[in-house]
Coordinates of C-alpha atoms in Angstrom, one line a residue:
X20 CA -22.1 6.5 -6.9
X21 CA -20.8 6.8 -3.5
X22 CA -22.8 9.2 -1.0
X23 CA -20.4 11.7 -0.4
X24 CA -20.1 12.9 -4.3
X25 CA -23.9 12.4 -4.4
X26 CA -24.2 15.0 -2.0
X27 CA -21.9 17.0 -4.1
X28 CA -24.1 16.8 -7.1
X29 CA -26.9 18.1 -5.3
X30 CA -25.4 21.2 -4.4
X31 CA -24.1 22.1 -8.2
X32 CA -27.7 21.3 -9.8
X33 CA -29.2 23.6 -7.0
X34 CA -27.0 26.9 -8.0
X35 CA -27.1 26.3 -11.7
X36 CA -31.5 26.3 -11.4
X37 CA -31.3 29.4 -9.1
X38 CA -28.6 30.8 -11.4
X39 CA -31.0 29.9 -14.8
X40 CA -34.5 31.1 -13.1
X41 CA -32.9 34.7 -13.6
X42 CA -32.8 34.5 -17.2
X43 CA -34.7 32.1 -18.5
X44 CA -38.1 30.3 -16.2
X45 CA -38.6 28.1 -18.9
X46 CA -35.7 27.1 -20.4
X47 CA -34.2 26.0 -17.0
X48 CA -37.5 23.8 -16.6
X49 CA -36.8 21.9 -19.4
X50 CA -32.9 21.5 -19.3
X51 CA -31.8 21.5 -15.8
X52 CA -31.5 17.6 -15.2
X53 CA -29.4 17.3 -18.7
X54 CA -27.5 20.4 -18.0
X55 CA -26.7 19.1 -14.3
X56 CA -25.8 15.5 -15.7
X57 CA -23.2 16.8 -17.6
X58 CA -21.6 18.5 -14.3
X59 CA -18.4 17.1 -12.5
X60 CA -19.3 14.6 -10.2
X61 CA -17.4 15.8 -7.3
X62 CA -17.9 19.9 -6.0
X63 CA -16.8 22.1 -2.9
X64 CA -19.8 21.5 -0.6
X65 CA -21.8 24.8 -0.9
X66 CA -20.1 26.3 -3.2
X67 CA -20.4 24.7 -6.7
X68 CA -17.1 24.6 -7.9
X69 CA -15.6 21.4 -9.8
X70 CA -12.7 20.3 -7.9
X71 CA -9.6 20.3 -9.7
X72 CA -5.7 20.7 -9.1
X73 CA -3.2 17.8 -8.0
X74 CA -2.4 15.9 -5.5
X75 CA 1.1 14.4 -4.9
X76 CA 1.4 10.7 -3.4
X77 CA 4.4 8.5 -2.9
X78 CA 5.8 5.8 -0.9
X79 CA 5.5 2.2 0.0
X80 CA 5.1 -0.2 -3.4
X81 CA 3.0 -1.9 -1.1
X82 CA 0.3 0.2 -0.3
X83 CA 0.4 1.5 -4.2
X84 CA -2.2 -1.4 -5.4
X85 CA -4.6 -0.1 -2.8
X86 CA -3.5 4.0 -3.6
X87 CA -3.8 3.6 -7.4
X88 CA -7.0 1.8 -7.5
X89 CA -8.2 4.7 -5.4
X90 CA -6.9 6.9 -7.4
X91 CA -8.7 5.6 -10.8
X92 CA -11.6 5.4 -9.4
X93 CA -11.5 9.3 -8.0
X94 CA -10.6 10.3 -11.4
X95 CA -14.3 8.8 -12.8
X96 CA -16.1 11.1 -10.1
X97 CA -13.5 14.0 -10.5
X98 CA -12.6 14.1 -13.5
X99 CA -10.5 17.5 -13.4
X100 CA -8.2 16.2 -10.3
X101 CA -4.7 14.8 -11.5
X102 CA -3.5 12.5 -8.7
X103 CA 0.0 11.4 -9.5
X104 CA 1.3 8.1 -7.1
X105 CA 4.8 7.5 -6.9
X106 CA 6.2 4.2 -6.0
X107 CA 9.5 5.3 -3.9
X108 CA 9.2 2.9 -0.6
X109 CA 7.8 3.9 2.9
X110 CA 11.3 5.7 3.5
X111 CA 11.6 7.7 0.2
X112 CA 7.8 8.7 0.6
X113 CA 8.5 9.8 4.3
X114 CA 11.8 12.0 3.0
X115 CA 9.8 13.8 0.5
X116 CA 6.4 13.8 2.9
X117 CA 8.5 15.2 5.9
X118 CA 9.7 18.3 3.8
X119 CA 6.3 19.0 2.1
X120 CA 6.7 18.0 -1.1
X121 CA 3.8 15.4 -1.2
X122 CA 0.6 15.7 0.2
X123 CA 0.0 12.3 1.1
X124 CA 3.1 9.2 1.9
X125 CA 2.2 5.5 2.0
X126 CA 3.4 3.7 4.5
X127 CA 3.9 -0.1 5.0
X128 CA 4.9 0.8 9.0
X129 CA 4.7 3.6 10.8
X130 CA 6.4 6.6 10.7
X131 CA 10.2 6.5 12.4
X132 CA 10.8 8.9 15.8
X133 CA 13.4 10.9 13.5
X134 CA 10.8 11.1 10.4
X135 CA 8.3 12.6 12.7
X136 CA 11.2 14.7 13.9
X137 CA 11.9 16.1 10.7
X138 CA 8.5 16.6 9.9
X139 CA 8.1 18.8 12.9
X140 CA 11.3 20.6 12.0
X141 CA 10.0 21.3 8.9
X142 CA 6.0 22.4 10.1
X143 CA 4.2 19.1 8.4
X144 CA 1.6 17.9 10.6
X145 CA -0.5 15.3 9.8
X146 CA -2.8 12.8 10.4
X147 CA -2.1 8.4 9.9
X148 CA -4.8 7.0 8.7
X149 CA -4.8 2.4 8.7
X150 CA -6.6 1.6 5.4
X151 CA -5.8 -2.4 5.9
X152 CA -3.8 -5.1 6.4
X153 CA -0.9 -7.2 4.7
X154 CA 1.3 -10.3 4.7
X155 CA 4.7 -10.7 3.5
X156 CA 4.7 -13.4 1.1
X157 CA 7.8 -16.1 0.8
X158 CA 8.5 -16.9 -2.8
X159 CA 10.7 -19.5 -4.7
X160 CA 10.9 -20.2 -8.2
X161 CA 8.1 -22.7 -9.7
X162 CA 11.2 -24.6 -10.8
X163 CA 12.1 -25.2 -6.8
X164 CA 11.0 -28.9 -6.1
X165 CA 12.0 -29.2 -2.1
X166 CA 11.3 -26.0 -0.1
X167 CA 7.9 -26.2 1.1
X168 CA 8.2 -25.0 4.3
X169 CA 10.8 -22.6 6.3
X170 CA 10.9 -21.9 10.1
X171 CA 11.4 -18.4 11.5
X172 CA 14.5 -19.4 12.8
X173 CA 16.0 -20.3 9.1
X174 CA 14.5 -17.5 7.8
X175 CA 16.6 -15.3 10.3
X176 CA 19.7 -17.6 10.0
X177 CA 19.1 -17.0 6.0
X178 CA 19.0 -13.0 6.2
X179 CA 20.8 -12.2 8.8
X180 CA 24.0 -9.7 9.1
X181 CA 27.1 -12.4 8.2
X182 CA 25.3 -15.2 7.3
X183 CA 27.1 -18.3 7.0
X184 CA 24.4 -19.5 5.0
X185 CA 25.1 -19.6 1.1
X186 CA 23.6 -23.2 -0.3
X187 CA 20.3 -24.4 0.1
X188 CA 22.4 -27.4 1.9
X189 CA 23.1 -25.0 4.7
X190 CA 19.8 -24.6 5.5
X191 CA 18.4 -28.2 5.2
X192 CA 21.0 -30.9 4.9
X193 CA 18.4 -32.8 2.6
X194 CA 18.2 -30.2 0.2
X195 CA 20.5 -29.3 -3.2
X196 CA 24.4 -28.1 -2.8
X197 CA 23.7 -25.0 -4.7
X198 CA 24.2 -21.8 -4.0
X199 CA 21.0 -19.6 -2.6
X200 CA 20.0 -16.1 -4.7
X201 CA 18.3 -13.9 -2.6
X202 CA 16.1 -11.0 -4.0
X203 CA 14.2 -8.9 -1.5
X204 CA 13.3 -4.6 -0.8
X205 CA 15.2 -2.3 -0.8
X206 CA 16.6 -0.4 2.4
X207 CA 14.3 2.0 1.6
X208 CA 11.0 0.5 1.6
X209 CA 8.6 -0.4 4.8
X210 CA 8.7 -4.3 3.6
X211 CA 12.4 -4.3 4.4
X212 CA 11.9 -3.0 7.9
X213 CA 8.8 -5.1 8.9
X214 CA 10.6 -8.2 7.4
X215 CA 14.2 -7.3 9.2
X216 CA 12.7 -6.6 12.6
X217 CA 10.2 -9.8 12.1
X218 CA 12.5 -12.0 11.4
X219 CA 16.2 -10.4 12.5
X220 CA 15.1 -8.8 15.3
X221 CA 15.7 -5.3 14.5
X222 CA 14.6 -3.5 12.0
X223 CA 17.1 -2.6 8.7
X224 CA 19.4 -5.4 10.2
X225 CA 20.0 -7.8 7.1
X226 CA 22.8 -9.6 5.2
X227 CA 23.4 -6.7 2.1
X228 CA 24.6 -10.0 -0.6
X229 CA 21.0 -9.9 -2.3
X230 CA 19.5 -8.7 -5.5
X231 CA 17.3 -5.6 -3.9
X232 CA 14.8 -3.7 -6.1
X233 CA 12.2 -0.7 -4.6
X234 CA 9.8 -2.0 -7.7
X235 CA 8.1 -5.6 -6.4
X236 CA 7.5 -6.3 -10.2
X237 CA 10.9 -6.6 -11.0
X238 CA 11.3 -9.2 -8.0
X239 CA 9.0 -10.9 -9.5
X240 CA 10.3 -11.5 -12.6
X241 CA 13.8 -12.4 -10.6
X242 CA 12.6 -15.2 -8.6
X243 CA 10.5 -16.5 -11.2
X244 CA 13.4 -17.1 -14.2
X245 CA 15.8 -18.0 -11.4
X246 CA 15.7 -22.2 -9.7
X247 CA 17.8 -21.2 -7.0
X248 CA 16.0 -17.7 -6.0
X249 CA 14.2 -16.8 -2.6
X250 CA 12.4 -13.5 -1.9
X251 CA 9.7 -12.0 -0.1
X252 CA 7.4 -9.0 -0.5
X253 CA 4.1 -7.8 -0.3
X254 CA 0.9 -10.9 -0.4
X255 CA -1.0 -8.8 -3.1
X256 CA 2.3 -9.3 -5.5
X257 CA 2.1 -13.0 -5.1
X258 CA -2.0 -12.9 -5.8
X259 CA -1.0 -11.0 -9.0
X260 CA 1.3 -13.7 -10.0
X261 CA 0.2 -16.5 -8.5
X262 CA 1.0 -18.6 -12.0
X263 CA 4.7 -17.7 -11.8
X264 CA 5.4 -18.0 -8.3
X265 CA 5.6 -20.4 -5.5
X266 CA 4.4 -19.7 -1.9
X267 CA 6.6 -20.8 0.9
X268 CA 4.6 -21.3 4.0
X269 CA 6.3 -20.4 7.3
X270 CA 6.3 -21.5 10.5
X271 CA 6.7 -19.4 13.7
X272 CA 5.9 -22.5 16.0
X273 CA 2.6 -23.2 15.6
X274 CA 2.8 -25.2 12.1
X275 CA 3.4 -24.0 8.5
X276 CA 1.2 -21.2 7.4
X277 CA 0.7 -19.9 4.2
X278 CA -0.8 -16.0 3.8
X279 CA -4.0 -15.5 2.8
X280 CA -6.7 -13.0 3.1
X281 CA -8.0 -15.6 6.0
X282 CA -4.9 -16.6 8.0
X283 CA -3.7 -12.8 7.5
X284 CA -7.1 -11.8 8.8
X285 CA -7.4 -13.5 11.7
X286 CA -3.7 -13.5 12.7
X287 CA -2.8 -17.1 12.2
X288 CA -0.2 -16.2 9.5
X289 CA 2.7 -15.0 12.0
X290 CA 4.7 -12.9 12.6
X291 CA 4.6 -11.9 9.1
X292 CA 1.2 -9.7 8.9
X293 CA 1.2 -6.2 9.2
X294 CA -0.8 -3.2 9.2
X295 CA -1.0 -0.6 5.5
X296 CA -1.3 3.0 6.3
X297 CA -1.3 7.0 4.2
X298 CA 0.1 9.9 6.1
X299 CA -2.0 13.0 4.8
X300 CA -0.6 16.2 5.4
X301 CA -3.2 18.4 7.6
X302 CA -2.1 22.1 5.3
X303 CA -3.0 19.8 2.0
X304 CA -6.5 18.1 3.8
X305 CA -7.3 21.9 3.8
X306 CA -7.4 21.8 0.0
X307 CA -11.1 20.8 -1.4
X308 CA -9.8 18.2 -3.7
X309 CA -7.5 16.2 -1.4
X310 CA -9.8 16.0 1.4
X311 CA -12.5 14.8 -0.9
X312 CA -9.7 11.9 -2.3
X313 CA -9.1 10.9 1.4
X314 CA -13.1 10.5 2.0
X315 CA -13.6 8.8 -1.1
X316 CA -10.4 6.6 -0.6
X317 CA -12.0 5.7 3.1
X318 CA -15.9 5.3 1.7
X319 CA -14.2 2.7 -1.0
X320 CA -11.6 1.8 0.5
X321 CA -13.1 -2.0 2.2
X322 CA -13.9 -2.8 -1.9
X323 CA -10.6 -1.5 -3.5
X324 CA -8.2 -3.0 -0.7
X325 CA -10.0 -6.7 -1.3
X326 CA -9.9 -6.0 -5.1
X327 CA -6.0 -5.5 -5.0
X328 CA -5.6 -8.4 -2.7
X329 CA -5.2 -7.2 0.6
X330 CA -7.7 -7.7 3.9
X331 CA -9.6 -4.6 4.4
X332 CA -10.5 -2.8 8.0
X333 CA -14.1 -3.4 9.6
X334 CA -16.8 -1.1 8.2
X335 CA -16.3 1.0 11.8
X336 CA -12.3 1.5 11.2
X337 CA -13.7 3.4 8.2
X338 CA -15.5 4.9 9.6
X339 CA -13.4 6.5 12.4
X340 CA -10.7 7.6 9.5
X341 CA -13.8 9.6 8.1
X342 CA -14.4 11.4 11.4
X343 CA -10.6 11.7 11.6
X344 CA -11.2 13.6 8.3
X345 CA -13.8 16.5 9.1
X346 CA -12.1 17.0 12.6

């Protein structure tokens, strides 16, 4: 049981003895550590309520592995909090963030000069908070026999705006004369950004001919029935489906490089990593139950981000979002 809703325990089994002393000595003697095992796990520090109400999240389908696993876990030590995560893309989590109805967005980038804008316009202030790190993943159908390996710069002559590019032949002379199906984010999601300024040089500059889905699952299941498919989304997708997939390493000059939690880690996978964040509203980190979901997401958060297949912060990085929490 992690510390913070230890803490929390204490507090409740301390008010129900004093409350029990007054009626009953004895009976409180003998039933206070069953009675306070049956608590909630999780309290309003010095005050012995149970938390309860609900908190609103939604955003990148990205960061939602790393949110939802959060969110399970919370709902084993707070039983009486509904936490509801949407799966809308950075963008639709930042329009429905910005005008206050969510109390926390996730983000696969940061947030965009005229989000913040319209977050000011509308009084939202609040706090970004890193909770780890990602690489887009390259995929092809297990049915693909020839593309091991892409550069950046077919990748870019691939997706950009008016591609010429519409056979696997255009790309590699050696390779089939049949026509390329590309499946990929939507406009609205942080993936699509990252992967557009990456590789394009600009971010939401992209050719528009390609299957797009907000929902990674569904991309999966594209690129895996189709031989002539090539995506790319989020590494912990590809760990998920590892059997139905095939990675595509890419190389930015220094070599192929396939994503991993390693070469993500240490950088070597480039320029394709990038950095997972949640925007918390400061108005709804002044309710009890959400600021005790953003402490428990950063006390767990170096477990559940490797669990859903991403490379968690350092222990300190954790630590300073839990300062950034109580400030």
């Amino acid at each position: 049981m992690v510390k913070y809703i230890q803490s929390k325990l204490t507090g409740i089994s301390g008010l129900f003895v004093l409350g029990m002393i007054v009626v009953a000595l004895t009976a409180v003697a003998c039933g206070s550590d069953s009675e306070a095992a049956t608590q909630p796990a999780a309290a309003v520090e010095g005050q012995g309520i149970a938390l309860s109400g609900t908190i609103e999240i939604d955003g990148s389908s990205t960061v939602f592995p790393v949110t939802e696993a959060v969110a399970e876990e919370f709902k084993k030590v707070a039983p009486e909090v509904r936490v509801n995560v949407g799966v809308s893309g950075s963008g639709g989590g930042f329009k429905r963030f910005t005008v206050g109805e969510i109390d926390i967005s996730d983000a696969s980038r940061h947030i965009k000069e005229n989000e913040a804008a319209a977050a000011e316009e509308n009084g939202i202030e609040y706090i970004e908070f890193l909770v780890g790190v990602d690489g887009l993943s390259v995929l092809v159908s297990p049915k693909n026999d020839f593309v091991e390996c892409l550069t950046v710069d077919q990748l870019h002559e691939l997706w950009k705006p008016e591609s010429a590019v519409q056979s696997w032949s255009d790309l590699d002379p050696s390779w089939p004369d049949r026509k390329v199906n590309l499946y990929g984010p939507g406009t609205d999601s942080g993936t699509f950004d990252y992967f557009t300024e990456e590789v394009n040089g600009e971010a939401g500059l992209s050719r528009a001919d390609y299957t797009a889905s907000e929902d990674d699952n569904v991309l999966v299941q594209g690129i895996r029935g189709d031989r002539n498919a090539l995506g790319y989304f989020g590494y912990s997708y590809y760990a998920e489906n590892k059997d139905k997939l095939k990675l595509v390493a890419v190389d930015s000059g220094g070599g192929c490089m396939v994503p991993s939690v390693e070469t993500i880690a240490d950088g070597t996978y480039s320029p394709l990593s990038r950095p997972l964040f949640i925007y918390v509203s400061k108005a709804s980190l002044e309710r009890p139950e959400v600021k005790a979901f953003v402490e428990f997401y950063m006390e767990n958060g170096s477990e559940l981000t490797a669990e859903v297949g991403y490379v968690p912060l350092s222990a300190q990085e954790y630590q300073d979002n839990l300062e950034l929490v109580s400030r």
